[in-house]
Each structure stands twice: as C-alpha cells, then as structure tokens.
Coordinates of C-alpha atoms and ligand atoms in Angstrom, one line a residue:
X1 CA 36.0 12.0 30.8
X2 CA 36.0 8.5 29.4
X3 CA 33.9 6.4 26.1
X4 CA 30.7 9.1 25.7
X5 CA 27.4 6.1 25.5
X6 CA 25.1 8.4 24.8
X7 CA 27.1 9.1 21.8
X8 CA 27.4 5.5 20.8
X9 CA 23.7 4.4 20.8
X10 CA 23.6 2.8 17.3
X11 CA 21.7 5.0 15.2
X12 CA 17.7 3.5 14.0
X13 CA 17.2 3.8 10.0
X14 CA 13.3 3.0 9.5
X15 CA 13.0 0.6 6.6
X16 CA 11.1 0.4 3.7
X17 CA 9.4 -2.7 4.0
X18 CA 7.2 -4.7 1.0
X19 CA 5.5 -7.9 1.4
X20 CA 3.0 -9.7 -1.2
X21 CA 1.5 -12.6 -2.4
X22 CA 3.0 -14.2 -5.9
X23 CA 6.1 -13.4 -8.6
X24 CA 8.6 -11.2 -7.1
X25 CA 8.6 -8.2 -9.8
X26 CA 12.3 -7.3 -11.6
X27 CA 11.8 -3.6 -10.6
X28 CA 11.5 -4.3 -6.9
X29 CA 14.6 -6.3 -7.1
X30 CA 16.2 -3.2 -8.5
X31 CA 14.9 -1.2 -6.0
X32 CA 16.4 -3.0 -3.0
X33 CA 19.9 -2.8 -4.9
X34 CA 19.4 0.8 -5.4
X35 CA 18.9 0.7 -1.6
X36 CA 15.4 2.1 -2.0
X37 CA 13.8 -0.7 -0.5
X38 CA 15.0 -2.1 2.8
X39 CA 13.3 -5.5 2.9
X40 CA 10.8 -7.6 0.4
X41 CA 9.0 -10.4 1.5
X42 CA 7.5 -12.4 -1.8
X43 CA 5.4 -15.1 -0.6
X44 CA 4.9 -18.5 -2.4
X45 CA 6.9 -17.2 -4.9
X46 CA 7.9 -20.7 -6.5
X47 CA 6.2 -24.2 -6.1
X48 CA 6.2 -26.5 -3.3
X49 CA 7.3 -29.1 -6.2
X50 CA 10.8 -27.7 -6.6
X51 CA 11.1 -26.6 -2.8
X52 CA 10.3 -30.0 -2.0
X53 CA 12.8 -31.5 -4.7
X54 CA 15.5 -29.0 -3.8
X55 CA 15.0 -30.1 0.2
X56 CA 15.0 -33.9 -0.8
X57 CA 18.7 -32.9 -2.8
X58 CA 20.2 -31.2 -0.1
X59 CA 19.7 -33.5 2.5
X60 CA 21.1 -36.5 0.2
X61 CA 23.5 -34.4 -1.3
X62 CA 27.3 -35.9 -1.6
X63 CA 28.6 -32.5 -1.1
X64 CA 26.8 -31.7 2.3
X65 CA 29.2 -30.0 4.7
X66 CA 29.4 -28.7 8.4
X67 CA 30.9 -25.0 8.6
X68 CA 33.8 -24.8 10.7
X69 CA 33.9 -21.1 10.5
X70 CA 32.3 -20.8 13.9
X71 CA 29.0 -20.1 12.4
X72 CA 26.9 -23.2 13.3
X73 CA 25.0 -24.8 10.0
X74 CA 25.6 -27.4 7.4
X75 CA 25.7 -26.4 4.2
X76 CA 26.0 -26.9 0.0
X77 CA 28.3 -24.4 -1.7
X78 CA 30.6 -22.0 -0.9
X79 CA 31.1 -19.0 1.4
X80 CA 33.5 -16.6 1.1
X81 CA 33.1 -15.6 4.4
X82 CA 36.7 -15.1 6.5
X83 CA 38.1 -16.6 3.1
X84 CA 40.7 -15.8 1.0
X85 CA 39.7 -14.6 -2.8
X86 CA 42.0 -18.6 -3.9
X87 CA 40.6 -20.7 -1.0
X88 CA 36.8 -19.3 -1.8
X89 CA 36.9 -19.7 -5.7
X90 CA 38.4 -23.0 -5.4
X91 CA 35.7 -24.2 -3.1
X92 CA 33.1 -22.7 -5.7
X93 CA 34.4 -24.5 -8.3
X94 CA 34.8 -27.8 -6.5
X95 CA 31.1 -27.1 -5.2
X96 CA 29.7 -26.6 -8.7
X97 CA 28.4 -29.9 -9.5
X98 CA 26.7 -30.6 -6.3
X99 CA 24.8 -26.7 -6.3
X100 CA 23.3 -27.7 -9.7
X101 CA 22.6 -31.3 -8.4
X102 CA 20.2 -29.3 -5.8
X103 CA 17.4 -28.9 -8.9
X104 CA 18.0 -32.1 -10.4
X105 CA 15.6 -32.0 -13.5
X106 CA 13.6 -28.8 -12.2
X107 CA 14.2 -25.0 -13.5
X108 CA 16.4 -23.8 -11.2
X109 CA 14.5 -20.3 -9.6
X110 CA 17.6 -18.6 -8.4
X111 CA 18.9 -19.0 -11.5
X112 CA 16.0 -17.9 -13.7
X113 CA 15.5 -14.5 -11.6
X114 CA 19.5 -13.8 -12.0
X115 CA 18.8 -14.6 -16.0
X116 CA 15.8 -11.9 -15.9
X117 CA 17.8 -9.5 -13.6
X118 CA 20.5 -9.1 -16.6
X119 CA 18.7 -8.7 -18.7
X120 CA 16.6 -6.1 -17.7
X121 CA 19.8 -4.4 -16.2
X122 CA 21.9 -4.9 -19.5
X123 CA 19.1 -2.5 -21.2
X124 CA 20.2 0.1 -19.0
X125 CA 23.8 -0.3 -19.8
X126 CA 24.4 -2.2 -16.7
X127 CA 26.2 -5.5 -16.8
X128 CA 25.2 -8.3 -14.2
X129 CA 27.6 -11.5 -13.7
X130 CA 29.3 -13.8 -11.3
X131 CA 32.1 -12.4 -9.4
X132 CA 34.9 -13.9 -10.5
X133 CA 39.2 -14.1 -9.8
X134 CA 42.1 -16.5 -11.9
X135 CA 40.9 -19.1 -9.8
X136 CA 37.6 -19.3 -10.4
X137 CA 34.1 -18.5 -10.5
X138 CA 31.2 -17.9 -7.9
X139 CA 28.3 -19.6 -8.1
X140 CA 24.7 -18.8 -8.3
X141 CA 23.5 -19.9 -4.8
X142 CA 24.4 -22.0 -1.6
X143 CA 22.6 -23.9 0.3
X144 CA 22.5 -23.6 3.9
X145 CA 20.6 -24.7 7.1
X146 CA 21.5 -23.4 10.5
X147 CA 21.9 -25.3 13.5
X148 CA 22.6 -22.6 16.2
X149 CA 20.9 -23.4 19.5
X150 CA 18.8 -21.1 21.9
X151 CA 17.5 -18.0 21.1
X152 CA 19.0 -17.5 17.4
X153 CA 19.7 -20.4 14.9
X154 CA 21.5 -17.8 13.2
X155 CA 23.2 -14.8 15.0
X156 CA 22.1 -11.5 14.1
X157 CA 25.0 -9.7 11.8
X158 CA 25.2 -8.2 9.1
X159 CA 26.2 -8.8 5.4
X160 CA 28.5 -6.0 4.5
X161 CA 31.5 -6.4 7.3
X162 CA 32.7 -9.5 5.0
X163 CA 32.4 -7.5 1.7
X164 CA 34.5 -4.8 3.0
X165 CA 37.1 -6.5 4.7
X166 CA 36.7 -9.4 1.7
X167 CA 40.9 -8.7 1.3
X168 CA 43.3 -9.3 -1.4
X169 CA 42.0 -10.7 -4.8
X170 CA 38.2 -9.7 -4.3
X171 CA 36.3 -7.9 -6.6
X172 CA 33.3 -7.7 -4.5
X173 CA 35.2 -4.9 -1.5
X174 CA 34.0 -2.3 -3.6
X175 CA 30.4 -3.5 -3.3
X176 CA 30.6 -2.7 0.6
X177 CA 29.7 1.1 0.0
X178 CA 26.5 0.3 -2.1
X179 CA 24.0 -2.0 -1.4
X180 CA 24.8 -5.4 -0.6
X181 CA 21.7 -6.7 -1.4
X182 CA 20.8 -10.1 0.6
X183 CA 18.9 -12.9 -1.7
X184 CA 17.0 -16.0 0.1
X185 CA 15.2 -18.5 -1.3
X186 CA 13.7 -20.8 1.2
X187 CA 12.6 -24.4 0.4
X188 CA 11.9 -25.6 3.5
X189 CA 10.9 -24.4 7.1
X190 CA 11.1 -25.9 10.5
X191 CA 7.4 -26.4 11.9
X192 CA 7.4 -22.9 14.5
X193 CA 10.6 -20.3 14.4
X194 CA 13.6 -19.9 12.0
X195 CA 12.1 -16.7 11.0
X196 CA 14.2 -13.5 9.5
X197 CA 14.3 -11.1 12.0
X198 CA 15.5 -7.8 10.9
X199 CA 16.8 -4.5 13.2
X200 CA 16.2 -0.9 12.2
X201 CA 20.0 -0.1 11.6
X202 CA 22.5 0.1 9.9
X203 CA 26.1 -0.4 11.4
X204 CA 29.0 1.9 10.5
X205 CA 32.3 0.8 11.0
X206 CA 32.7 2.6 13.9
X207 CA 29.5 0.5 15.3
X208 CA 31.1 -2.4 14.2
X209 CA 34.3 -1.6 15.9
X210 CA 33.3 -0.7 18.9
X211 CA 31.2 -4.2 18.7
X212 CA 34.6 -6.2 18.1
X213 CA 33.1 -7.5 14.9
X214 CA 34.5 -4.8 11.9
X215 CA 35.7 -7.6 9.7
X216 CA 33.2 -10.3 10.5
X217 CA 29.5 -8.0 11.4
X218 CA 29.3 -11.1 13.2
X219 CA 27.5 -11.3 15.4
X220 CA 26.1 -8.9 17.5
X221 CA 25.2 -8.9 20.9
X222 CA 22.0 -8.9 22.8
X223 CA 22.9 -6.1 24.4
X224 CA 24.0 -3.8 21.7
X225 CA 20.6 -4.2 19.7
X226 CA 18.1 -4.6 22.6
X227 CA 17.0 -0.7 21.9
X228 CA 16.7 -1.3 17.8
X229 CA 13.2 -1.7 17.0
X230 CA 12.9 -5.0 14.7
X231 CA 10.8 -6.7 12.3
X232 CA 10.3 -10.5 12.2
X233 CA 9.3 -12.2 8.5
X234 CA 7.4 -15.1 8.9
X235 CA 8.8 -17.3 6.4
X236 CA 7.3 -20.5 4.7
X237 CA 8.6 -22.8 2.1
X238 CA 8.3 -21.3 -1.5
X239 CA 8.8 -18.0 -0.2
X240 CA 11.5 -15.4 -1.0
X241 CA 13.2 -12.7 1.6
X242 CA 15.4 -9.4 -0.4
X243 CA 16.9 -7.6 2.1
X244 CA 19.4 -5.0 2.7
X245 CA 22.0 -6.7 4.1
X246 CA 23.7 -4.3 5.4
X247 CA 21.2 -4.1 8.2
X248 CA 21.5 -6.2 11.3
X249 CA 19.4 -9.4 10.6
X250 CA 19.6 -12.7 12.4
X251 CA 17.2 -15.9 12.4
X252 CA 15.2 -16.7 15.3
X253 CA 15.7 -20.3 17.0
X254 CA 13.4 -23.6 15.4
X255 CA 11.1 -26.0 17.2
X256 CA 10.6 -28.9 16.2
X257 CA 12.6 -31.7 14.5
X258 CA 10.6 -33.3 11.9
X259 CA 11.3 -29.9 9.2
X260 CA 15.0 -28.5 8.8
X261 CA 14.8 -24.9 7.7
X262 CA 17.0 -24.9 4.5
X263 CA 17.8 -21.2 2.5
X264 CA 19.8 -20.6 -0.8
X265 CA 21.4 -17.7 -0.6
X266 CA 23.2 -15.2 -2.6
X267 CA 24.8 -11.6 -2.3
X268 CA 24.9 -9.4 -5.0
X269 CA 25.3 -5.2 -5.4
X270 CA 27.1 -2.4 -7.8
X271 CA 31.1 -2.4 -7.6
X272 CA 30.9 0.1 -10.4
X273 CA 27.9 2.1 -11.7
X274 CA 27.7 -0.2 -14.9
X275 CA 28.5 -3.4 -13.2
X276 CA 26.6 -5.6 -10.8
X277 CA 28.7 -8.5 -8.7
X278 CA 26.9 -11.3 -8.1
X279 CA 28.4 -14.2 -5.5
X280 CA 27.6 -16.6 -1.8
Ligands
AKG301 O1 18.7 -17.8 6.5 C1 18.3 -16.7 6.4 O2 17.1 -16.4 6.4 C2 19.3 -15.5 6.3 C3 20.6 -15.9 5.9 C4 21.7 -14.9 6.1 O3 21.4 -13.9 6.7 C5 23.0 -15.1 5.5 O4 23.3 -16.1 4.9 O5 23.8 -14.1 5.7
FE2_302 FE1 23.0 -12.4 6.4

C-alpha cells in the first residue's frame, strides 16, 4: 500500500479569536504568548497621525529595499528569514538608523507596547529583550509592504518553520516549541484586500515536510489548505493584528494603487520559562 491521504489531512485547531475597539490590553498580549489566544484584532489602536507619518517615512526612506528572498515585498529592516545568525544581525544593525527614522519625532507604538510588555513580565520574574548574538542586535520592528500578485500579496505560511530551522548562532530555535507570537502594526492599507487571512491549523513538521516547506513554512499550497476553514481580519490603518504564528496565515491580494499596504512586524515568544526573545 502506498502514502495513506486520509492520514495526512492536516489536522483543524479552532482558534480563540478576540477583536475590539481601542488600546490593546498587556494581559491579552500575554495571553497570545501563552498560546491561549489564537488571534487579536485591536482596532484603531494608535492615531492616523503617526500611521500617516510612519507611511510618509517609509516610502521616502533611504534604506528602502526589495527582498530577494523569493518572497515578493519591499521592505525597512531586517529579516532573519533563510539568514544566517552574522548575515541577519549585521543587517539589523546596519538597518537601525533607518527603523527609527520611520517615527521621526512621534512616540514610536511598537516600541512603547514592548516597553510596557517588560515590564509587566519582569514582575513576574520574566525577562523580555531583543534577541541578540556577538554580532549584533535585533531590532524592535521592520517595515514591510507586499507586492505578490493574484490571489495572495503574501503567501500563506507560517511563522515557526524559520524559528526552528533558524541554524547555528540563533537564540530564537528554542522559541519554535512555544508560541511564536506574530506582532503587526499596520499604518497603511490598500483601498479593498490585503487583509490577514488566517487557517484553522497548525502545521507539524511532518505537515510541513510532506509540503516541501519544513525549513521555510513557506508557502503553502492551495491545495493543501483548501479543506482548513479560515478567518479573514479586515484590517485598516491604525489597527493591530497578534496572532499565533504558528498557524497558517497569508494576506489576501490589494486593489487599487493609490494606498500601499505597509505592516511593521515583529516576532517574539519564551526560549526559556523566564525569558522572552523578542526579534523581525
Ligand atoms: O502583513 C501581514 O499582515 C502579515 C505579515 C506576516 O505574516 C509576516 O511578516 O510573517
Ligand atoms: Fe507571517
């Protein structure tokens, strides 16, 4: 007898999903690292001021780049995405300057809710910082738009595949077996589309194998998820997505071309249970 399907049907995990209106609360943050909460959805969590600011920065920004990682999308920052622990701290500090020059004057958000996030962990014993390696540190965000065409501006993957197989000189690997809790901030939306969508599962390595993407979780096909319930977050700017990442999530394809959708993102989850990682 040859492969079993039946036996490979990729398994549905219902989510816990919250969405509301205002400041997103420290103790729901916690919860989505604790993997009790699936996704949250805070909308117009910070001003159309700074999202507007932060859009005006990136698109004038001297450090704008185009990925060349095979995952379409310009971006500000670094990934550490199918990068070595040297090349990706390197490019983080190199990127520094021009990741703070995104807020200009303004209170930078991302960083304010990673400033309230240790402390609120450091009273429970639980430190919170940037991962880190001898060459360098991580920084607090990236900036990205994505540029895919068709039916996905971004493919659906998922988040943990590169924290596992992150390789030599990571600190982050061990955060693959908690939570790797998926942070977006989003300034600025394209006029219809670029929303979150997000599948009711979870990939194992075995999934992920059996996908061809176990060090990348990127990206899956069509036809492996077209039997996974999803969910789709309408997203506007101001508004803040916390997902589990390691759940298949991709972002649906933009119309219209006066708006680019623009995200700052960040990763962060337990590597030990008195130490949160924090990194892009
Ligand atoms: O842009 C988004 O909404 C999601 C970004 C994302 O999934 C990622 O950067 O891994
Ligand atoms: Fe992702």
């Amino acid at each position: 007898m040859g492969t079993n399907q039946a036996s490979q049907k990729p398994a549905i995990s219902p989510p816990t999903i919250r969405e509301r209106t205002g400041s997103i609360a420290i103790a729901d943050i916690i919860s989505v690292l604790k993997g009790e909460i699936t996704a949250l959805h805070i909308k117009e969590a910070f001003s159309t001021e700074i999202a507007e600011e932060i859009t005006a920065n990136f698109v004038g920004s001297p450090g704008l780049r185009q990925r060349k990682d095979g995952v379409p999308g310009q971006y500000v920052g670094a990934s550490h995405y199918r990068k070595d622990a040297a090349t990706y701290f390197a490019e983080a500090e190199t990127a520094r300057p021009y990741v703070d020059a995104l807020f200009g004057d303004l209170l930078d958000p991302v960083r304010a809710l990673f400033d309230a996030l240790k402390r609120e962990l450091q009273k429970q014993g639980i430190e919170l910082r940037l991962a880190r390696s001898e060459h360098g540190q991580a920084n607090v965000c990236r900036a990205l738009s994505w540029c895919g065409s068709g039916t996905f501006s971004l493919d659906p993957h998922d988040d943990v595949a590169q924290v596992l197989c992150a390789g030599e000189g990571y600190e982050i690997s061990a955060v693959a077996h908690n939570t790797v809790a998926a942070l977006n901030f989003y300034p600025s939306m394209a006029e219809k589309g670029g929303n979150l969508r997000l599948w009711y599962h979870k990939p194992t390595v075995s999934d992920r194998k059996s996908q061809g993407v176990e060090t990348t979780g990127y990206p899956y096909s069509a036809a492996y998820l077209q039997d996974i319930p999803c969910r789709e977050f309408q997203l506007k700017p101001g508004d803040i997505a916390l997902i589990d990442g390691g759940f298949v999530h991709g972002v649906t394809g933009q119309l219209g071309n006066q708006k680019r959708r623009l995200v700052l993102n960040s990763f962060f989850g337990f590597a030990r249970r008195d130490l949160v990682l924090w990194w892009t």
